[in-house]
Short mmCIF file of the C-alpha atoms (twelve columns), coordinates in Angstrom:
data_MODEL
# 
_entry.id   MODEL 
# 
loop_
_atom_site.group_PDB 
_atom_site.id 
_atom_site.type_symbol 
_atom_site.label_atom_id 
_atom_site.label_alt_id 
_atom_site.label_comp_id 
_atom_site.label_asym_id 
_atom_site.label_seq_id 
_atom_site.Cartn_x 
_atom_site.Cartn_y 
_atom_site.Cartn_z 
_atom_site.pdbx_PDB_model_num 
ATOM 1   C CA . MET A 1   -0.039  -0.190 0.132  1 
ATOM 2   C CA . LYS A 2   1.521   3.150  -0.868 1 
ATOM 3   C CA . LYS A 3   1.525   5.712  1.874  1 
ATOM 4   C CA . ARG A 4   -0.288  9.028  1.688  1 
ATOM 5   C CA . THR A 5   2.122   12.291 1.278  1 
ATOM 6   C CA . LEU A 6   0.086   15.707 2.744  1 
ATOM 7   C CA . PRO A 7   0.406   18.690 0.268  1 
ATOM 8   C CA . ILE A 8   3.102   20.040 0.294  1 
ATOM 9   C CA . PRO A 9   1.690   23.215 0.732  1 
ATOM 10  C CA . LEU A 10  -0.420  21.883 4.009  1 
ATOM 11  C CA . ILE A 11  3.151   21.031 5.629  1 
ATOM 12  C CA . LEU A 12  3.748   24.637 4.790  1 
ATOM 13  C CA . LEU A 13  0.734   25.952 6.820  1 
ATOM 14  C CA . ILE A 14  1.626   24.457 9.763  1 
ATOM 15  C CA . PRO A 15  4.827   25.386 11.296 1 
ATOM 16  C CA . ILE A 16  3.157   28.590 9.762  1 
ATOM 17  C CA . LEU A 17  0.113   27.754 12.357 1 
ATOM 18  C CA . LEU A 18  2.190   27.274 14.985 1 
ATOM 19  C CA . LEU A 19  4.170   30.952 14.383 1 
ATOM 20  C CA . VAL A 20  0.750   32.774 14.767 1 
ATOM 21  C CA . MET A 21  0.151   31.247 17.645 1 
ATOM 22  C CA . VAL A 22  3.394   31.840 19.256 1 
ATOM 23  C CA . ILE A 23  3.501   35.307 18.093 1 
ATOM 24  C CA . VAL A 24  -0.463  35.976 19.898 1 
ATOM 25  C CA . ALA A 25  0.226   33.686 22.656 1 
ATOM 26  C CA . GLY A 26  3.413   36.469 23.195 1 
ATOM 27  C CA . ILE A 27  1.291   39.513 22.229 1 
ATOM 28  C CA . TYR A 28  -1.462  38.675 25.007 1 
ATOM 29  C CA . ARG A 29  1.160   37.681 27.561 1 
ATOM 30  C CA . PHE A 30  2.985   41.463 26.704 1 
ATOM 31  C CA . SER A 31  -0.698  43.497 27.113 1 
ATOM 32  C CA . LEU A 32  -1.283  41.775 31.237 1 
ATOM 33  C CA . SER A 33  0.339   43.667 34.070 1 
ATOM 34  C CA . ASP A 34  1.876   42.012 36.847 1 
ATOM 35  C CA . GLN A 35  -0.931  42.337 39.041 1 
ATOM 36  C CA . GLU A 36  -3.170  40.630 36.975 1 
ATOM 37  C CA . ILE A 37  -0.820  38.022 35.738 1 
ATOM 38  C CA . LEU A 38  -0.545  37.614 39.200 1 
ATOM 39  C CA . GLY A 39  -4.364  37.909 40.667 1 
ATOM 40  C CA . GLN A 40  -4.529  35.044 37.800 1 
ATOM 41  C CA . HIS A 41  -3.270  32.240 39.465 1 
ATOM 42  C CA . TYR A 42  -2.434  33.833 42.753 1 
ATOM 43  C CA . GLN A 43  -5.899  34.317 44.724 1 
ATOM 44  C CA . PRO A 44  -4.784  34.821 48.553 1 
ATOM 45  C CA . THR A 45  -7.111  33.533 51.238 1 
ATOM 46  C CA . VAL A 46  -8.532  36.881 53.155 1 
ATOM 47  C CA . ASN A 47  -9.833  35.478 57.057 1 
ATOM 48  C CA . VAL A 48  -13.686 37.060 57.805 1 
ATOM 49  C CA . ASP A 49  -14.447 37.787 60.562 1 
ATOM 50  C CA . PRO A 50  -18.401 36.004 60.633 1 
ATOM 51  C CA . ILE A 51  -19.667 38.379 63.657 1 
ATOM 52  C CA . VAL A 52  -18.119 41.419 61.738 1 
ATOM 53  C CA . GLU A 53  -19.554 40.691 58.332 1 
ATOM 54  C CA . GLN A 54  -22.890 39.142 59.911 1 
ATOM 55  C CA . LEU A 55  -23.746 42.225 62.571 1 
ATOM 56  C CA . PHE A 56  -22.604 45.367 60.355 1 
ATOM 57  C CA . SER A 57  -22.724 43.520 56.272 1 
ATOM 58  C CA . ILE A 58  -18.911 44.500 56.861 1 
ATOM 59  C CA . GLN A 59  -15.794 41.850 55.392 1 
ATOM 60  C CA . VAL A 60  -12.680 42.249 57.575 1 
ATOM 61  C CA . SER A 61  -10.302 39.745 59.543 1 
ATOM 62  C CA . GLN A 62  -10.346 41.902 62.557 1 
ATOM 63  C CA . PRO A 63  -12.547 41.445 65.544 1 
ATOM 64  C CA . LEU A 64  -15.029 43.648 66.349 1 
ATOM 65  C CA . THR A 65  -13.074 45.668 68.911 1 
ATOM 66  C CA . ILE A 66  -14.552 47.891 72.270 1 
ATOM 67  C CA . GLN A 67  -13.578 49.820 74.762 1 
ATOM 68  C CA . VAL A 68  -14.966 48.714 77.748 1 
ATOM 69  C CA . PRO A 69  -17.207 52.303 79.321 1 
ATOM 70  C CA . GLN A 70  -15.358 54.058 81.901 1 
ATOM 71  C CA . SER A 71  -12.114 52.128 81.700 1 
ATOM 72  C CA . ASP A 72  -8.891  52.196 79.574 1 
ATOM 73  C CA . VAL A 73  -10.038 48.186 78.438 1 
ATOM 74  C CA . PHE A 74  -10.689 47.269 75.024 1 
ATOM 75  C CA . ALA A 75  -12.184 43.974 74.416 1 
ATOM 76  C CA . PHE A 76  -12.759 41.636 71.452 1 
ATOM 77  C CA . VAL A 77  -15.737 39.795 70.267 1 
ATOM 78  C CA . ASP A 78  -15.157 36.635 69.595 1 
ATOM 79  C CA . HIS A 79  -18.350 35.410 70.582 1 
ATOM 80  C CA . LEU A 80  -22.393 35.719 68.660 1 
ATOM 81  C CA . ASP A 81  -25.763 33.772 70.324 1 
ATOM 82  C CA . VAL A 82  -27.889 33.930 67.181 1 
ATOM 83  C CA . GLU A 83  -30.830 32.929 68.981 1 
ATOM 84  C CA . ARG A 84  -30.573 35.880 72.399 1 
ATOM 85  C CA . GLY A 85  -29.538 38.259 69.632 1 
ATOM 86  C CA . ILE A 86  -26.547 39.024 72.375 1 
ATOM 87  C CA . ALA A 87  -22.993 39.232 70.842 1 
ATOM 88  C CA . SER A 88  -19.737 39.553 72.975 1 
ATOM 89  C CA . ALA A 89  -16.552 39.508 74.611 1 
ATOM 90  C CA . GLN A 90  -14.701 38.637 77.253 1 
ATOM 91  C CA . TYR A 91  -11.945 41.113 79.749 1 
ATOM 92  C CA . SER A 92  -9.633  41.620 82.135 1 
ATOM 93  C CA . ALA A 93  -8.397  44.592 84.413 1 
ATOM 94  C CA . GLU A 94  -5.917  44.169 86.782 1 
ATOM 95  C CA . ALA A 95  -8.099  42.137 89.303 1 
ATOM 96  C CA . GLU A 96  -11.558 42.790 87.927 1 
ATOM 97  C CA . ARG A 97  -13.059 40.511 84.869 1 
ATOM 98  C CA . GLY A 98  -15.716 40.780 83.018 1 
ATOM 99  C CA . GLU A 99  -18.228 40.326 79.947 1 
ATOM 100 C CA . VAL A 100 -19.116 43.372 77.013 1 
ATOM 101 C CA . LEU A 101 -22.513 42.390 75.422 1 
ATOM 102 C CA . ILE A 102 -24.232 44.041 72.661 1 
ATOM 103 C CA . ASP A 103 -27.648 43.721 71.800 1 
ATOM 104 C CA . THR A 104 -28.003 43.331 68.588 1 
ATOM 105 C CA . SER A 105 -31.171 43.772 68.127 1 
ATOM 106 C CA . THR A 106 -30.222 47.240 68.566 1 
ATOM 107 C CA . LEU A 107 -27.553 48.514 66.391 1 
ATOM 108 C CA . SER A 108 -28.907 50.363 63.827 1 
ATOM 109 C CA . LEU A 109 -27.424 52.301 61.085 1 
ATOM 110 C CA . ILE A 110 -27.127 56.360 62.113 1 
ATOM 111 C CA . SER A 111 -24.911 57.375 59.346 1 
ATOM 112 C CA . GLN A 112 -23.291 56.550 55.332 1 
ATOM 113 C CA . PRO A 113 -21.145 59.277 54.453 1 
ATOM 114 C CA . ALA A 114 -20.230 59.107 50.925 1 
ATOM 115 C CA . HIS A 115 -17.447 56.429 49.922 1 
ATOM 116 C CA . GLN A 116 -16.789 55.414 53.227 1 
ATOM 117 C CA . ALA A 117 -18.029 52.335 55.628 1 
ATOM 118 C CA . PRO A 118 -21.780 53.066 57.889 1 
ATOM 119 C CA . VAL A 119 -21.754 53.613 61.214 1 
ATOM 120 C CA . PHE A 120 -24.076 52.189 63.763 1 
ATOM 121 C CA . ALA A 121 -25.236 52.864 67.335 1 
ATOM 122 C CA . GLY A 122 -26.725 50.487 69.919 1 
ATOM 123 C CA . ILE A 123 -26.668 49.574 73.518 1 
ATOM 124 C CA . LEU A 124 -24.045 48.065 74.819 1 
ATOM 125 C CA . MET A 125 -24.608 46.042 78.656 1 
ATOM 126 C CA . VAL A 126 -21.370 45.487 81.215 1 
ATOM 127 C CA . SER A 127 -21.012 43.276 83.739 1 
ATOM 128 C CA . ASN A 128 -18.652 42.715 86.335 1 
ATOM 129 C CA . GLN A 129 -17.974 39.539 89.357 1 
ATOM 130 C CA . GLY A 130 -21.632 39.224 89.787 1 
ATOM 131 C CA . SER A 131 -21.663 43.255 90.253 1 
ATOM 132 C CA . GLY A 132 -24.220 43.916 88.010 1 
ATOM 133 C CA . VAL A 133 -26.074 44.777 84.895 1 
ATOM 134 C CA . PHE A 134 -24.438 48.116 83.173 1 
ATOM 135 C CA . TYR A 135 -26.398 49.630 79.947 1 
ATOM 136 C CA . TYR A 136 -24.994 51.648 77.919 1 
ATOM 137 C CA . LEU A 137 -25.395 53.903 74.586 1 
ATOM 138 C CA . ALA A 138 -22.434 53.177 72.334 1 
ATOM 139 C CA . THR A 139 -21.669 53.931 68.227 1 
ATOM 140 C CA . PHE A 140 -19.991 52.091 65.902 1 
ATOM 141 C CA . ARG A 141 -17.326 53.031 62.896 1 
ATOM 142 C CA . TYR A 142 -14.642 51.089 60.847 1 
ATOM 143 C CA . ASP A 143 -10.812 52.112 60.737 1 
ATOM 144 C CA . ALA A 144 -9.702  52.208 57.674 1 
ATOM 145 C CA . LYS A 145 -5.826  52.652 59.257 1 
ATOM 146 C CA . ARG A 146 -6.857  49.909 61.133 1 
ATOM 147 C CA . SER A 147 -8.896  47.616 58.853 1 
ATOM 148 C CA . ARG A 148 -11.006 46.543 61.916 1 
ATOM 149 C CA . MET A 149 -14.845 48.274 63.044 1 
ATOM 150 C CA . ILE A 150 -14.096 49.533 66.497 1 
ATOM 151 C CA . SER A 151 -17.034 51.266 69.581 1 
ATOM 152 C CA . VAL A 152 -16.664 55.565 68.991 1 
ATOM 153 C CA . ASP A 153 -18.133 56.413 72.518 1 
ATOM 154 C CA . SER A 154 -20.498 55.074 75.239 1 
ATOM 155 C CA . GLN A 155 -22.978 57.065 77.187 1 
ATOM 156 C CA . TRP A 156 -24.264 55.536 80.871 1 
ATOM 157 C CA . LEU A 157 -28.333 54.833 80.616 1 
ATOM 158 C CA . GLY A 158 -28.572 52.810 83.767 1 
ATOM 159 C CA . ASP A 159 -28.134 49.695 85.435 1 
ATOM 160 C CA . ARG A 160 -31.624 48.676 86.937 1 
ATOM 161 C CA . ILE A 161 -33.639 49.009 83.333 1 
ATOM 162 C CA . VAL A 162 -34.772 47.618 80.008 1 
ATOM 163 C CA . VAL A 163 -34.246 49.184 76.558 1 
ATOM 164 C CA . GLU A 164 -37.428 49.720 74.352 1 
ATOM 165 C CA . ASN A 165 -35.608 51.655 71.419 1 
ATOM 166 C CA . VAL A 166 -32.992 53.381 69.888 1 
ATOM 167 C CA . GLN A 167 -33.923 55.480 67.226 1 
ATOM 168 C CA . TYR A 168 -31.391 58.415 65.018 1 
ATOM 169 C CA . LYS A 169 -33.008 61.924 63.296 1 
ATOM 170 C CA . GLU A 170 -31.108 64.235 62.984 1 
ATOM 171 C CA . LYS A 171 -27.936 63.870 64.706 1 
ATOM 172 C CA . GLN A 172 -29.233 62.524 68.119 1 
ATOM 173 C CA . LEU A 173 -30.253 59.413 69.058 1 
ATOM 174 C CA . ASP A 174 -33.130 59.067 71.436 1 
ATOM 175 C CA . VAL A 175 -33.972 55.824 73.231 1 
ATOM 176 C CA . ASP A 176 -37.243 54.553 75.220 1 
ATOM 177 C CA . LEU A 177 -36.246 53.052 78.456 1 
ATOM 178 C CA . LEU A 178 -38.242 51.843 81.868 1 
ATOM 179 C CA . GLU A 179 -36.799 52.294 84.652 1 
ATOM 180 C CA . ARG A 180 -36.733 50.078 88.094 1 
ATOM 181 C CA . THR A 181 -38.075 52.844 91.268 1 
ATOM 182 C CA . ARG A 182 -34.698 52.034 94.451 1 
ATOM 183 C CA . GLU A 183 -37.764 50.363 96.493 1 
ATOM 184 C CA . GLN A 184 -38.511 47.669 93.560 1 
ATOM 185 C CA . SER A 185 -36.289 44.768 93.599 1 
ATOM 186 C CA . MET A 186 -34.396 43.564 90.205 1 
ATOM 187 C CA . ALA A 187 -37.309 40.649 89.749 1 
ATOM 188 C CA . GLN A 188 -40.262 43.361 89.300 1 
ATOM 189 C CA . ALA A 189 -40.474 44.484 85.724 1 
ATOM 190 C CA . PRO A 190 -39.855 48.698 85.278 1 
ATOM 191 C CA . THR A 191 -42.636 50.276 86.120 1 
ATOM 192 C CA . ILE A 192 -41.305 54.325 85.530 1 
ATOM 193 C CA . SER A 193 -40.890 54.884 81.714 1 
ATOM 194 C CA . GLN A 194 -37.690 57.030 80.493 1 
ATOM 195 C CA . LYS A 195 -36.835 58.660 77.320 1 
ATOM 196 C CA . ARG A 196 -33.188 59.889 77.047 1 
ATOM 197 C CA . ARG A 197 -31.201 61.528 74.846 1 
ATOM 198 C CA . PHE A 198 -28.184 62.095 72.677 1 
ATOM 199 C CA . LEU A 199 -26.420 64.775 70.285 1 
ATOM 200 C CA . VAL A 200 -23.897 63.117 67.329 1 
ATOM 201 C CA . ASP A 201 -21.275 65.243 66.389 1 
ATOM 202 C CA . SER A 202 -19.074 65.193 64.095 1 
ATOM 203 C CA . GLU A 203 -17.028 61.905 64.578 1 
ATOM 204 C CA . TYR A 204 -19.382 60.317 65.892 1 
ATOM 205 C CA . ARG A 205 -18.738 60.665 69.491 1 
ATOM 206 C CA . LEU A 206 -22.009 60.432 71.857 1 
ATOM 207 C CA . ILE A 207 -23.008 64.291 74.088 1 
ATOM 208 C CA . ALA A 208 -25.581 64.016 76.410 1 
ATOM 209 C CA . PRO A 209 -27.505 67.789 76.332 1 
ATOM 210 C CA . SER A 210 -26.605 68.628 80.528 1 
ATOM 211 C CA . LEU A 211 -22.786 67.549 79.392 1 
ATOM 212 C CA . ARG A 212 -20.350 69.278 76.991 1 
ATOM 213 C CA . GLY A 213 -17.258 67.712 77.433 1 
ATOM 214 C CA . GLU A 214 -15.521 65.394 74.640 1 
ATOM 215 C CA . SER A 215 -14.402 61.470 75.449 1 
ATOM 216 C CA . THR A 216 -10.370 60.624 74.259 1 
ATOM 217 C CA . LYS A 217 -9.960  57.144 73.014 1 
ATOM 218 C CA . SER A 218 -6.501  55.574 72.030 1 
ATOM 219 C CA . TYR A 219 -6.982  52.028 70.145 1 
ATOM 220 C CA . PRO A 220 -4.030  49.475 70.728 1 
# 
């Protein structure tokens, strides 16, 4: 049987096609930047903090950092009880140990600056060594410098109360709460209706109308 031979033009066409493919691949390669090439072949894994993402819809790797009210101690939120609607963090200050809680149902968006992360307000609760639960109104924002959510400021509300509502309007926060009298035990339901109002300044610090002082906080 005679062997079939390719026509001469077809034999010449094969290396020409291979050469064209090499040239096209080279042009494509040099049209891409190093960053684009790296992005196609290397996708770094980013560990997103699930609590921050769920509470604030922000993807960061660092946990929510809270300055314990009326102290220089910081706590990192590492637990979320979805059923109770409570996010929590443990803290230790010398001989004192305690817990910071966030009532997630009270978290409210209070500002969405252009091209910036949103700012929130909500209720903080502090419990330390069986001395009771102390309630505070707090603000939270994204710290771009440190790539994490932080508490900005907090104001005391009370320790014998039940918070009913937090509402933001026109740069002020209103807190509706029920308060117990001194004669009532903690087992009894609070009966005195109160409204607390706080102004929110340009840096999202809280100012009680009767207290215009500013607080300064330094994060580690």
